[in-house]
Tab-separated table of C-alpha atoms in Angstrom:
chain	number	residue	atom	x	y	z
A	155	MET	CA	-23.628	19.209	-41.235
A	156	ARG	CA	-21.280	21.497	-37.684
A	157	VAL	CA	-20.391	18.111	-36.645
A	158	LEU	CA	-18.433	18.821	-33.079
A	159	ILE	CA	-15.936	15.712	-32.500
A	160	MET	CA	-16.140	15.212	-28.371
A	161	THR	CA	-12.850	13.088	-26.622
A	162	ALA	CA	-11.360	13.675	-24.005
A	163	GLY	CA	-7.920	11.367	-22.272
A	164	SER	CA	-4.650	10.315	-23.865
A	165	ARG	CA	-2.606	11.146	-27.291
A	166	GLY	CA	-4.231	7.339	-28.606
A	167	ASP	CA	-7.722	8.806	-27.362
A	168	VAL	CA	-7.480	11.679	-29.397
A	169	ALA	CA	-5.476	11.458	-32.725
A	170	PRO	CA	-8.004	9.110	-34.624
A	171	TYR	CA	-10.884	11.843	-34.173
A	172	THR	CA	-8.437	13.610	-36.814
A	173	GLY	CA	-8.573	11.052	-38.858
A	174	ILE	CA	-12.658	10.934	-38.900
A	175	GLY	CA	-12.439	14.638	-39.071
A	176	ALA	CA	-10.339	14.819	-41.855
A	177	ARG	CA	-12.732	12.902	-44.008
A	178	LEU	CA	-15.394	14.391	-42.981
A	179	ARG	CA	-14.241	18.229	-43.705
A	180	GLU	CA	-13.233	16.100	-47.328
A	181	ALA	CA	-16.679	15.806	-47.819
A	182	GLY	CA	-17.888	19.183	-46.949
A	183	HIS	CA	-19.083	19.523	-43.030
A	184	HIS	CA	-17.240	21.825	-41.455
A	185	VAL	CA	-15.824	19.929	-38.215
A	186	ALA	CA	-14.035	20.766	-34.958
A	187	VAL	CA	-12.538	18.445	-33.034
A	188	ALA	CA	-13.044	19.690	-29.033
A	189	ALA	CA	-9.768	17.323	-26.935
A	190	PRO	CA	-7.916	18.339	-23.557
A	191	GLU	CA	-5.960	22.200	-24.373
A	192	SER	CA	-2.702	20.145	-24.978
A	193	PHE	CA	-3.429	18.008	-28.917
A	194	ALA	CA	-4.247	21.456	-29.501
A	195	GLY	CA	-1.093	21.832	-32.132
A	196	LEU	CA	-2.242	18.093	-33.257
A	197	VAL	CA	-5.493	19.067	-33.986
A	198	ALA	CA	-5.138	21.728	-35.218
A	199	ASP	CA	-2.502	20.013	-37.875
A	200	SER	CA	-5.206	18.237	-39.440
A	201	GLY	CA	-6.733	21.330	-40.465
A	202	LEU	CA	-9.672	20.828	-37.827
A	203	ASP	CA	-11.184	23.483	-35.591
A	204	PHE	CA	-9.770	23.354	-31.516
A	205	ARG	CA	-12.457	24.024	-29.055
A	206	GLY	CA	-9.855	23.210	-25.803
A	207	LEU	CA	-11.386	20.954	-22.958
A	208	PRO	CA	-10.103	22.338	-19.108
A	209	VAL	CA	-8.685	18.441	-18.020
A	210	ASP	CA	-5.342	17.264	-18.340
A	211	PRO	CA	-4.751	14.194	-19.612
A	212	ARG	CA	-1.041	13.915	-17.595
A	213	GLY	CA	-2.884	14.608	-14.808
A	214	ARG	CA	-5.834	12.855	-13.900
A	215	LYS	CA	-7.327	11.029	-16.507
A	216	PRO	CA	-10.535	8.720	-17.499
A	217	PRO	CA	-9.899	4.754	-18.996
A	218	ALA	CA	-11.098	3.692	-21.870
A	219	ASP	CA	-14.967	2.422	-20.326
A	220	GLY	CA	-15.306	5.714	-19.828
A	221	SER	CA	-15.440	5.731	-16.272
A	222	GLY	CA	-12.245	8.471	-15.264
A	223	GLY	CA	-9.886	7.009	-12.999
A	224	SER	CA	-6.404	8.237	-12.502
A	225	GLY	CA	-2.927	8.621	-14.730
A	226	GLY	CA	-0.785	7.187	-11.563
A	227	ALA	CA	-0.033	4.293	-9.530
A	228	PRO	CA	-3.497	2.198	-8.568
A	229	SER	CA	-4.864	3.366	-5.511
A	230	GLY	CA	-7.823	2.327	-2.938
A	231	THR	CA	-11.141	2.451	-5.294
A	232	ARG	CA	-12.982	4.751	-3.231
A	233	GLU	CA	-9.752	7.144	-4.083
A	234	LEU	CA	-10.476	6.647	-7.448
A	235	ILE	CA	-13.584	7.469	-7.651
A	236	ARG	CA	-12.299	10.555	-6.419
A	237	ALA	CA	-10.817	11.700	-8.782
A	238	ALA	CA	-13.204	10.316	-11.817
A	239	ALA	CA	-15.370	11.904	-10.699
A	240	ALA	CA	-14.007	15.540	-9.927
A	241	PHE	CA	-12.330	15.274	-13.466
A	242	VAL	CA	-16.163	14.551	-15.074
A	243	ARG	CA	-17.060	17.493	-13.106
A	244	ASP	CA	-14.651	20.073	-14.900
A	245	LEU	CA	-14.733	18.239	-18.536
A	246	GLY	CA	-18.923	18.668	-18.192
A	247	ARG	CA	-18.391	21.727	-18.631
A	248	GLY	CA	-15.816	21.819	-20.928
A	249	LEU	CA	-18.179	19.845	-23.401
A	250	ALA	CA	-20.886	21.965	-23.126
A	251	ASP	CA	-18.507	25.620	-23.399
A	252	ALA	CA	-16.891	23.109	-26.611
A	253	ALA	CA	-20.768	23.152	-28.281
A	254	GLU	CA	-21.638	25.915	-27.439
A	255	ALA	CA	-18.742	27.679	-28.764
A	256	HIS	CA	-19.101	25.241	-32.469
A	257	ASP	CA	-22.448	25.957	-33.270
A	258	ALA	CA	-22.762	22.104	-33.167
A	259	GLN	CA	-25.444	20.408	-35.106
A	260	LEU	CA	-23.882	16.795	-34.366
A	261	LEU	CA	-22.678	15.529	-31.820
A	262	LEU	CA	-20.268	12.716	-32.463
A	263	LEU	CA	-18.622	11.246	-28.933
A	264	SER	CA	-16.373	8.583	-27.630
A	265	THR	CA	-15.892	6.496	-24.867
A	266	THR	CA	-15.465	8.982	-22.424
A	267	THR	CA	-17.335	12.263	-23.318
A	268	ALA	CA	-20.817	10.330	-24.235
A	269	PRO	CA	-21.694	9.805	-20.213
A	270	LEU	CA	-21.916	13.588	-20.537
A	271	GLY	CA	-21.828	14.559	-24.630
A	272	TRP	CA	-25.674	13.263	-24.217
A	273	HIS	CA	-27.089	15.784	-21.829
A	274	VAL	CA	-25.144	18.982	-24.246
A	275	ALA	CA	-26.916	16.741	-27.147
A	276	GLU	CA	-30.346	16.870	-25.190
A	277	ALA	CA	-30.947	21.032	-24.096
A	278	MET	CA	-29.462	22.482	-27.760
A	279	GLY	CA	-32.002	19.742	-29.300
A	280	ILE	CA	-29.471	17.968	-32.022
A	281	PRO	CA	-28.215	13.620	-32.707
A	282	THR	CA	-25.608	12.067	-31.483
A	283	LEU	CA	-22.895	9.257	-32.714
A	284	GLY	CA	-21.364	6.889	-30.538
A	285	ALA	CA	-17.466	6.944	-32.057
A	286	TYR	CA	-15.538	4.119	-29.596
A	287	LEU	CA	-12.034	3.387	-30.136
A	288	GLN	CA	-13.224	0.164	-27.336
A	289	PRO	CA	-16.008	-1.936	-27.484
A	290	VAL	CA	-17.593	-1.694	-23.688
A	291	ALA	CA	-21.145	-3.390	-24.121
A	292	PRO	CA	-21.824	-6.023	-22.185
A	293	THR	CA	-20.869	-9.189	-24.241
A	294	ALA	CA	-21.378	-12.724	-23.607
A	295	ASP	CA	-18.122	-12.912	-25.665
A	296	PHE	CA	-15.772	-11.182	-23.337
A	297	PRO	CA	-15.459	-10.019	-19.880
A	298	PRO	CA	-15.245	-5.289	-19.610
A	299	VAL	CA	-12.349	-4.510	-21.626
A	300	VAL	CA	-11.110	-2.488	-19.204
A	301	GLY	CA	-10.014	-4.929	-15.667
A	302	GLY	CA	-12.371	-7.735	-17.174
A	303	GLY	CA	-9.250	-9.651	-17.110
A	304	ARG	CA	-9.094	-13.306	-18.310
A	305	SER	CA	-13.218	-14.606	-19.081
A	306	LEU	CA	-16.010	-15.451	-16.349
A	307	GLY	CA	-17.966	-17.622	-18.502
A	308	ARG	CA	-21.152	-16.168	-20.543
A	309	TRP	CA	-22.700	-15.733	-17.969
A	310	GLY	CA	-20.222	-14.012	-15.563
A	311	ASN	CA	-18.902	-11.629	-18.808
A	312	ARG	CA	-22.514	-10.030	-19.523
A	313	GLY	CA	-23.062	-10.095	-15.441
A	314	ALA	CA	-19.390	-8.258	-14.892
A	315	GLY	CA	-20.564	-5.788	-18.333
A	316	ARG	CA	-23.586	-5.012	-16.632
A	317	LEU	CA	-21.598	-4.034	-13.546
A	318	ALA	CA	-18.868	-2.185	-15.357
A	319	LEU	CA	-21.309	0.219	-17.002
A	320	ARG	CA	-23.405	0.997	-13.345
A	321	VAL	CA	-19.700	2.037	-12.013
A	322	VAL	CA	-19.312	4.353	-15.027
A	323	ASP	CA	-22.675	6.108	-14.361
A	324	ARG	CA	-21.758	6.028	-9.989
A	325	VAL	CA	-18.977	8.293	-11.340
A	326	HIS	CA	-20.811	10.669	-13.281
A	327	ALA	CA	-23.518	11.641	-11.049
A	328	ALA	CA	-22.786	14.111	-9.426
A	329	ALA	CA	-21.365	15.656	-12.338
A	330	VAL	CA	-24.286	14.942	-14.563
A	331	LYS	CA	-25.985	16.887	-11.704
A	332	ASP	CA	-24.320	19.650	-12.518
A	333	LEU	CA	-24.899	20.214	-15.741
A	334	ARG	CA	-28.106	19.763	-15.808
A	335	ASP	CA	-28.743	22.302	-13.417
A	336	ARG	CA	-26.046	24.392	-15.704
A	337	LEU	CA	-28.045	23.620	-18.614
A	338	GLY	CA	-31.737	24.135	-17.226
A	339	LEU	CA	-32.641	20.017	-17.879
A	340	PRO	CA	-34.731	18.772	-15.349
A	341	PRO	CA	-32.828	15.932	-13.040
A	342	VAL	CA	-32.187	12.628	-13.912
A	343	PRO	CA	-30.440	8.786	-13.152
A	344	PRO	CA	-27.656	9.408	-15.970
A	345	ARG	CA	-28.532	4.977	-15.689
A	346	ALA	CA	-32.302	5.976	-17.067
A	347	VAL	CA	-30.460	7.428	-19.516
A	348	ARG	CA	-28.426	5.613	-21.140
A	349	ARG	CA	-31.574	2.659	-20.431
A	350	ARG	CA	-33.451	5.087	-22.685
A	351	LEU	CA	-30.669	5.256	-25.310
A	352	GLU	CA	-30.108	1.572	-25.935
A	353	GLN	CA	-34.151	1.132	-26.162
A	354	ALA	CA	-34.168	3.423	-28.874
A	355	ASP	CA	-30.577	2.068	-30.370
A	356	TRP	CA	-28.826	4.630	-29.901
A	357	PRO	CA	-25.749	4.179	-32.845
A	358	VAL	CA	-22.685	3.402	-31.510
A	359	LEU	CA	-19.563	2.442	-34.470
A	360	HIS	CA	-17.123	1.396	-32.952
A	361	GLY	CA	-13.619	2.289	-34.393
A	362	PHE	CA	-11.800	-1.040	-34.053
A	363	SER	CA	-11.263	-4.047	-36.598
A	364	PRO	CA	-13.233	-6.961	-36.792
A	365	THR	CA	-9.762	-9.403	-37.797
A	366	LEU	CA	-8.496	-8.236	-34.142
A	367	VAL	CA	-12.491	-8.070	-32.238
A	368	PRO	CA	-15.913	-9.335	-34.413
A	369	ARG	CA	-18.708	-7.582	-33.377
A	370	PRO	CA	-20.267	-9.802	-30.320
A	371	ALA	CA	-23.320	-11.750	-31.691
A	372	ASP	CA	-25.243	-10.841	-29.353
A	373	TRP	CA	-25.293	-6.349	-28.965
A	374	ARG	CA	-28.193	-5.315	-29.740
A	375	GLU	CA	-28.395	-3.956	-33.710
A	376	GLY	CA	-27.010	-0.274	-33.744
A	377	LEU	CA	-24.116	-1.349	-32.287
A	378	ARG	CA	-21.459	-1.338	-35.183
A	379	VAL	CA	-17.855	-2.688	-36.067
A	380	VAL	CA	-16.337	-0.641	-38.348
A	381	GLY	CA	-12.747	-1.419	-38.535
A	382	ASN	CA	-9.830	1.136	-37.484
A	383	TRP	CA	-9.578	5.184	-37.673
A	384	TRP	CA	-6.234	6.059	-38.322
A	385	PRO	CA	-4.757	9.088	-36.817
A	386	HIS	CA	-4.577	12.062	-40.710
A	387	THR	CA	-1.520	12.577	-42.131
A	388	ASP	CA	-0.216	14.860	-44.066
A	389	ALA	CA	-0.110	12.964	-47.679
A	390	GLY	CA	3.668	14.791	-47.806
A	391	ARG	CA	4.962	13.599	-44.422
A	392	ARG	CA	8.370	11.640	-44.658
A	393	LEU	CA	10.231	10.395	-42.148
A	394	PRO	CA	13.101	12.523	-40.614
A	395	GLY	CA	16.522	12.364	-42.627
A	396	ALA	CA	18.628	11.443	-39.686
A	397	VAL	CA	15.890	8.488	-38.802
A	398	GLU	CA	15.984	7.439	-42.592
A	399	ASP	CA	19.748	7.185	-42.640
A	400	PHE	CA	20.085	5.148	-39.485
A	401	LEU	CA	17.519	2.747	-41.646
A	402	ARG	CA	19.617	2.113	-43.956
A	403	ALA	CA	22.576	1.835	-42.559
A	404	GLY	CA	21.081	-1.784	-41.225
A	405	PRO	CA	18.540	-3.873	-41.412
A	406	PRO	CA	15.548	-3.462	-40.051
A	407	PRO	CA	15.252	-2.800	-36.128
A	408	VAL	CA	12.733	-3.957	-33.407
A	409	PHE	CA	10.493	-0.053	-32.048
A	410	VAL	CA	10.124	-0.176	-28.299
A	411	GLY	CA	8.092	2.254	-26.962
A	412	PHE	CA	5.357	3.108	-24.307
A	413	GLY	CA	3.018	5.724	-25.166
A	414	SER	CA	1.600	7.335	-22.486
A	415	MET	CA	2.906	5.057	-19.675
A	416	GLY	CA	5.559	4.818	-18.167
A	417	ALA	CA	6.283	8.374	-16.887
A	418	GLY	CA	9.153	8.844	-14.291
A	419	GLU	CA	10.859	5.308	-14.904
A	420	GLY	CA	12.551	6.328	-18.499
A	421	GLU	CA	15.701	5.927	-16.981
A	422	ARG	CA	15.250	2.704	-16.226
A	423	LEU	CA	13.287	1.354	-19.243
A	424	SER	CA	16.037	3.309	-21.466
A	425	GLY	CA	18.171	0.926	-20.100
A	426	LEU	CA	16.068	-2.378	-20.289
A	427	ALA	CA	15.316	-1.947	-24.020
A	428	VAL	CA	18.789	-1.887	-24.575
A	429	ARG	CA	19.880	-4.913	-22.653
A	430	ALA	CA	16.933	-6.675	-24.193
A	431	LEU	CA	17.791	-5.452	-27.841
A	432	ARG	CA	21.801	-6.413	-27.090
A	433	ARG	CA	20.746	-9.638	-26.111
A	434	ALA	CA	18.156	-10.244	-29.275
A	435	GLY	CA	20.761	-9.503	-31.747
A	436	ALA	CA	18.547	-6.784	-32.752
A	437	ARG	CA	18.942	-2.631	-34.137
A	438	GLY	CA	16.447	-1.121	-31.879
A	439	VAL	CA	14.931	2.471	-32.448
A	440	VAL	CA	12.998	3.364	-29.232
A	441	GLN	CA	10.020	6.110	-29.117
A	442	ALA	CA	10.936	9.036	-25.807
A	443	GLY	CA	6.642	8.995	-25.182
A	444	SER	CA	5.866	9.949	-22.173
A	445	ALA	CA	8.187	8.160	-19.956
A	446	GLY	CA	10.916	9.982	-21.860
A	447	LEU	CA	13.390	7.067	-22.910
A	448	SER	CA	16.824	7.803	-24.423
A	449	ALA	CA	19.684	5.651	-25.901
A	450	ALA	CA	22.729	7.017	-27.558
A	451	THR	CA	24.247	3.935	-29.498
A	452	ASP	CA	25.532	2.861	-32.387
A	453	ASP	CA	22.991	0.505	-32.964
A	454	VAL	CA	19.760	1.969	-31.150
A	455	LEU	CA	17.956	5.160	-32.499
A	456	THR	CA	16.068	6.940	-30.050
A	457	VAL	CA	12.751	9.614	-32.049
A	458	GLY	CA	10.498	11.763	-30.623
A	459	ASP	CA	6.691	12.245	-31.985
A	460	VAL	CA	6.728	10.114	-35.674
A	461	PRO	CA	3.840	8.934	-37.325
A	462	HIS	CA	3.966	5.064	-36.860
A	463	ALA	CA	2.280	4.272	-40.425
A	464	LEU	CA	5.219	5.613	-41.436
A	465	LEU	CA	7.521	3.645	-39.176
A	466	PHE	CA	5.769	0.375	-38.336
A	467	PRO	CA	6.425	-0.966	-42.297
A	468	ARG	CA	9.941	-0.360	-41.754
A	469	MET	CA	10.288	-2.113	-38.653
A	470	ALA	CA	10.885	-6.166	-38.075
A	471	ALA	CA	8.239	-6.304	-35.098
A	472	VAL	CA	7.535	-3.895	-32.400
A	473	VAL	CA	7.728	-3.592	-29.047
A	474	HIS	CA	4.521	-1.444	-27.720
A	475	HIS	CA	2.361	-1.229	-24.826
A	476	ALA	CA	-0.439	-2.503	-26.341
A	477	GLY	CA	-3.186	0.400	-26.092
A	478	ALA	CA	-5.987	0.662	-29.539
A	479	GLY	CA	-4.443	2.455	-31.455
A	480	THR	CA	-0.466	1.005	-31.314
A	481	THR	CA	-1.907	-2.237	-31.806
A	482	ALA	CA	-3.782	-1.674	-34.494
A	483	ALA	CA	-1.010	0.556	-36.241
A	484	ALA	CA	1.771	-2.880	-35.823
A	485	LEU	CA	-1.291	-5.158	-37.560
A	486	ARG	CA	-1.710	-2.673	-39.993
A	487	ALA	CA	2.176	-2.363	-40.830
A	488	GLY	CA	1.918	-6.352	-40.943
A	489	VAL	CA	5.015	-6.845	-38.406
A	490	PRO	CA	4.674	-9.194	-35.775
A	491	ALA	CA	4.187	-7.039	-31.672
A	492	VAL	CA	5.132	-7.907	-28.123
A	493	PRO	CA	2.784	-6.434	-26.422
A	494	VAL	CA	3.459	-5.085	-23.043
A	495	PRO	CA	-0.345	-4.117	-21.359
A	496	VAL	CA	0.837	-1.506	-18.520
A	497	THR	CA	-3.499	-0.669	-17.338
A	498	ALA	CA	-6.538	-0.083	-18.870
A	499	ASP	CA	-7.856	-1.308	-22.055
A	500	GLN	CA	-4.231	-2.872	-22.546
A	501	PRO	CA	-4.296	-6.467	-21.081
A	502	PHE	CA	-7.213	-6.447	-23.030
A	503	TRP	CA	-5.434	-5.834	-26.568
A	504	ALA	CA	-2.755	-7.616	-26.167
A	505	ARG	CA	-4.793	-11.073	-25.448
A	506	ARG	CA	-6.252	-10.149	-28.711
A	507	VAL	CA	-3.673	-9.285	-30.940
A	508	ALA	CA	-1.733	-12.701	-29.359
A	509	ALA	CA	-4.524	-14.917	-29.841
A	510	LEU	CA	-4.499	-13.405	-33.269
A	511	GLY	CA	-1.412	-15.225	-33.715
A	512	ALA	CA	0.472	-11.719	-35.045
A	513	ALA	CA	1.979	-11.127	-31.916
A	514	THR	CA	3.276	-12.924	-28.366
A	515	ALA	CA	2.409	-13.333	-25.322
A	516	PRO	CA	2.026	-10.540	-23.102
A	517	VAL	CA	4.652	-9.611	-21.083
A	518	PRO	CA	2.818	-7.540	-18.645
A	519	PHE	CA	5.050	-4.270	-17.715
A	520	ALA	CA	4.737	-4.616	-14.123
A	521	GLU	CA	7.034	-8.009	-14.733
A	522	LEU	CA	8.649	-6.504	-17.251
A	523	SER	CA	12.950	-7.413	-17.086
A	524	ALA	CA	15.934	-7.023	-19.616
A	525	ASP	CA	15.477	-10.975	-20.428
A	526	ARG	CA	12.157	-12.149	-20.604
A	527	LEU	CA	12.223	-9.165	-22.666
A	528	ALA	CA	14.378	-9.597	-25.461
A	529	ASP	CA	13.673	-13.397	-25.318
A	530	ALA	CA	9.812	-12.242	-26.773
A	531	ILE	CA	11.468	-10.359	-28.799
A	532	ARG	CA	13.892	-13.215	-30.600
A	533	GLN	CA	10.402	-15.552	-30.678
A	534	ALA	CA	8.913	-12.430	-32.684
A	535	LEU	CA	11.914	-12.708	-35.914
A	536	ASP	CA	12.780	-16.000	-35.043
A	537	GLU	CA	9.041	-17.935	-35.801
A	538	PRO	CA	7.866	-16.555	-39.048
A	539	SER	CA	4.285	-17.655	-38.008
A	540	TYR	CA	3.966	-14.371	-35.815
A	541	ARG	CA	4.847	-12.518	-39.576
A	542	ASP	CA	2.625	-14.268	-41.472
A	543	ARG	CA	-0.663	-13.481	-39.403
A	544	ALA	CA	0.633	-10.030	-39.574
A	545	ARG	CA	0.794	-9.635	-43.145
A	546	SER	CA	-2.917	-11.562	-42.939
A	547	ALA	CA	-4.384	-9.458	-40.595
A	548	ALA	CA	-2.613	-6.174	-42.953
A	549	THR	CA	-4.315	-7.293	-45.996
A	550	ALA	CA	-7.948	-7.782	-43.647
A	551	LEU	CA	-7.766	-4.420	-42.481
A	552	LYS	CA	-6.857	-2.139	-45.801
A	553	ALA	CA	-9.560	-3.812	-47.311
A	554	GLN	CA	-11.988	-2.091	-44.158
A	555	ASP	CA	-13.006	2.243	-43.829
A	556	GLY	CA	-13.910	2.732	-40.724
A	557	ALA	CA	-13.825	6.385	-41.547
A	558	GLY	CA	-15.902	6.417	-44.276
A	559	GLU	CA	-18.303	3.777	-42.199
A	560	VAL	CA	-18.094	6.751	-40.064
A	561	VAL	CA	-19.039	9.509	-42.715
A	562	GLY	CA	-22.129	7.817	-44.363
A	563	ALA	CA	-23.083	7.718	-40.820
A	564	ILE	CA	-23.727	10.711	-40.242
A	565	GLU	CA	-24.516	11.096	-44.307
A	566	ASP	CA	-27.611	9.364	-43.612
A	567	MET	CA	-28.606	11.545	-39.992
A	568	ALA	CA	-27.979	14.513	-42.781
A	569	ARG	CA	-31.054	12.792	-44.966
A	570	GLN	CA	-32.909	12.332	-42.248
A	571	GLU	CA	-32.548	15.540	-40.197
A	572	ARG	CA	-33.481	17.497	-43.861
A	573	ARG	CA	-36.532	16.092	-44.776
A	574	PRO	CA	-39.562	17.174	-43.618
């Protein structure tokens, strides 16, 4: 099949789909990824076709629940909704162009792109498959992953989950109207489309591990948790020589990185990280990321874009922003973590990995200090249970094949399409 994977957001929202795309390509499918223009190189390095979307993940960007949002500091609800609505309107036009350019026969939709991709698929008369990185369907087991905070109890969690989806539909209303007008489709409220798909048991595969988030028992049948989708890494890729030299020069270091978070705070975070590592008595590897972390000392090395799959297994512990992909990468490596959640779904993943026993209690980014981070690092290094739980989780994750489950689901759909 000609499969178009549609995703938008930061690097963590795009990279996992390169692993799916590579597996689909190996299975004989023609795959393209529609993503923001800044990820053209990431997709091309995976051997996949690329379709650029006219959105900038460094500016306005949608959070994990697909409701849109702001890449900057939190502001009033009304302003956030306006910014999100503008983002998804641009996104809708880009998705329609990408699907037409690829002559797609199936759309693989992320959490962010699904509320718009459904309408593109309807106009083209082609099937869709959900491929979500976050659990956004309402459940009694936990509150909404974005902004949900602590549990509200079983009834409260489900109610909050339903409300979150209504917010998503409200944010997309204008974009959906514009998109359907462009595609020649009759007007329909986003909520009605969502309800129709749920009643039809629209299939959604979730790319996280049931070890970290077991499938809620109150979900409908079509919602599956299949295991992580790992970013594609070329089989011949190795760590840079400078990184290898540093790793061999002493005991395993502690990784510190905040991914796409912390833009504009590089100097403060760099100094904080160095002080925390020294107080903890640990060597460190800091990843520049969007914050632009940088440290030039004998016991701390700064790195750029280095695959977590190659780097994390060599670490003593990992300090990270608790994005879904980074949280999973640390578990996969079997090393303890210190989660420092910033926003969106990050507090959810931070609480999950801590509850699993593979990470310390979360250190909220807003409360981060050198002393507090040093204490958490020492706890992660000195308490054997964190490493034991992380290694146990790594064993479980190794037995799961999330990308293989996606390939199987798409090939089942292809067989159904071929039936007379």
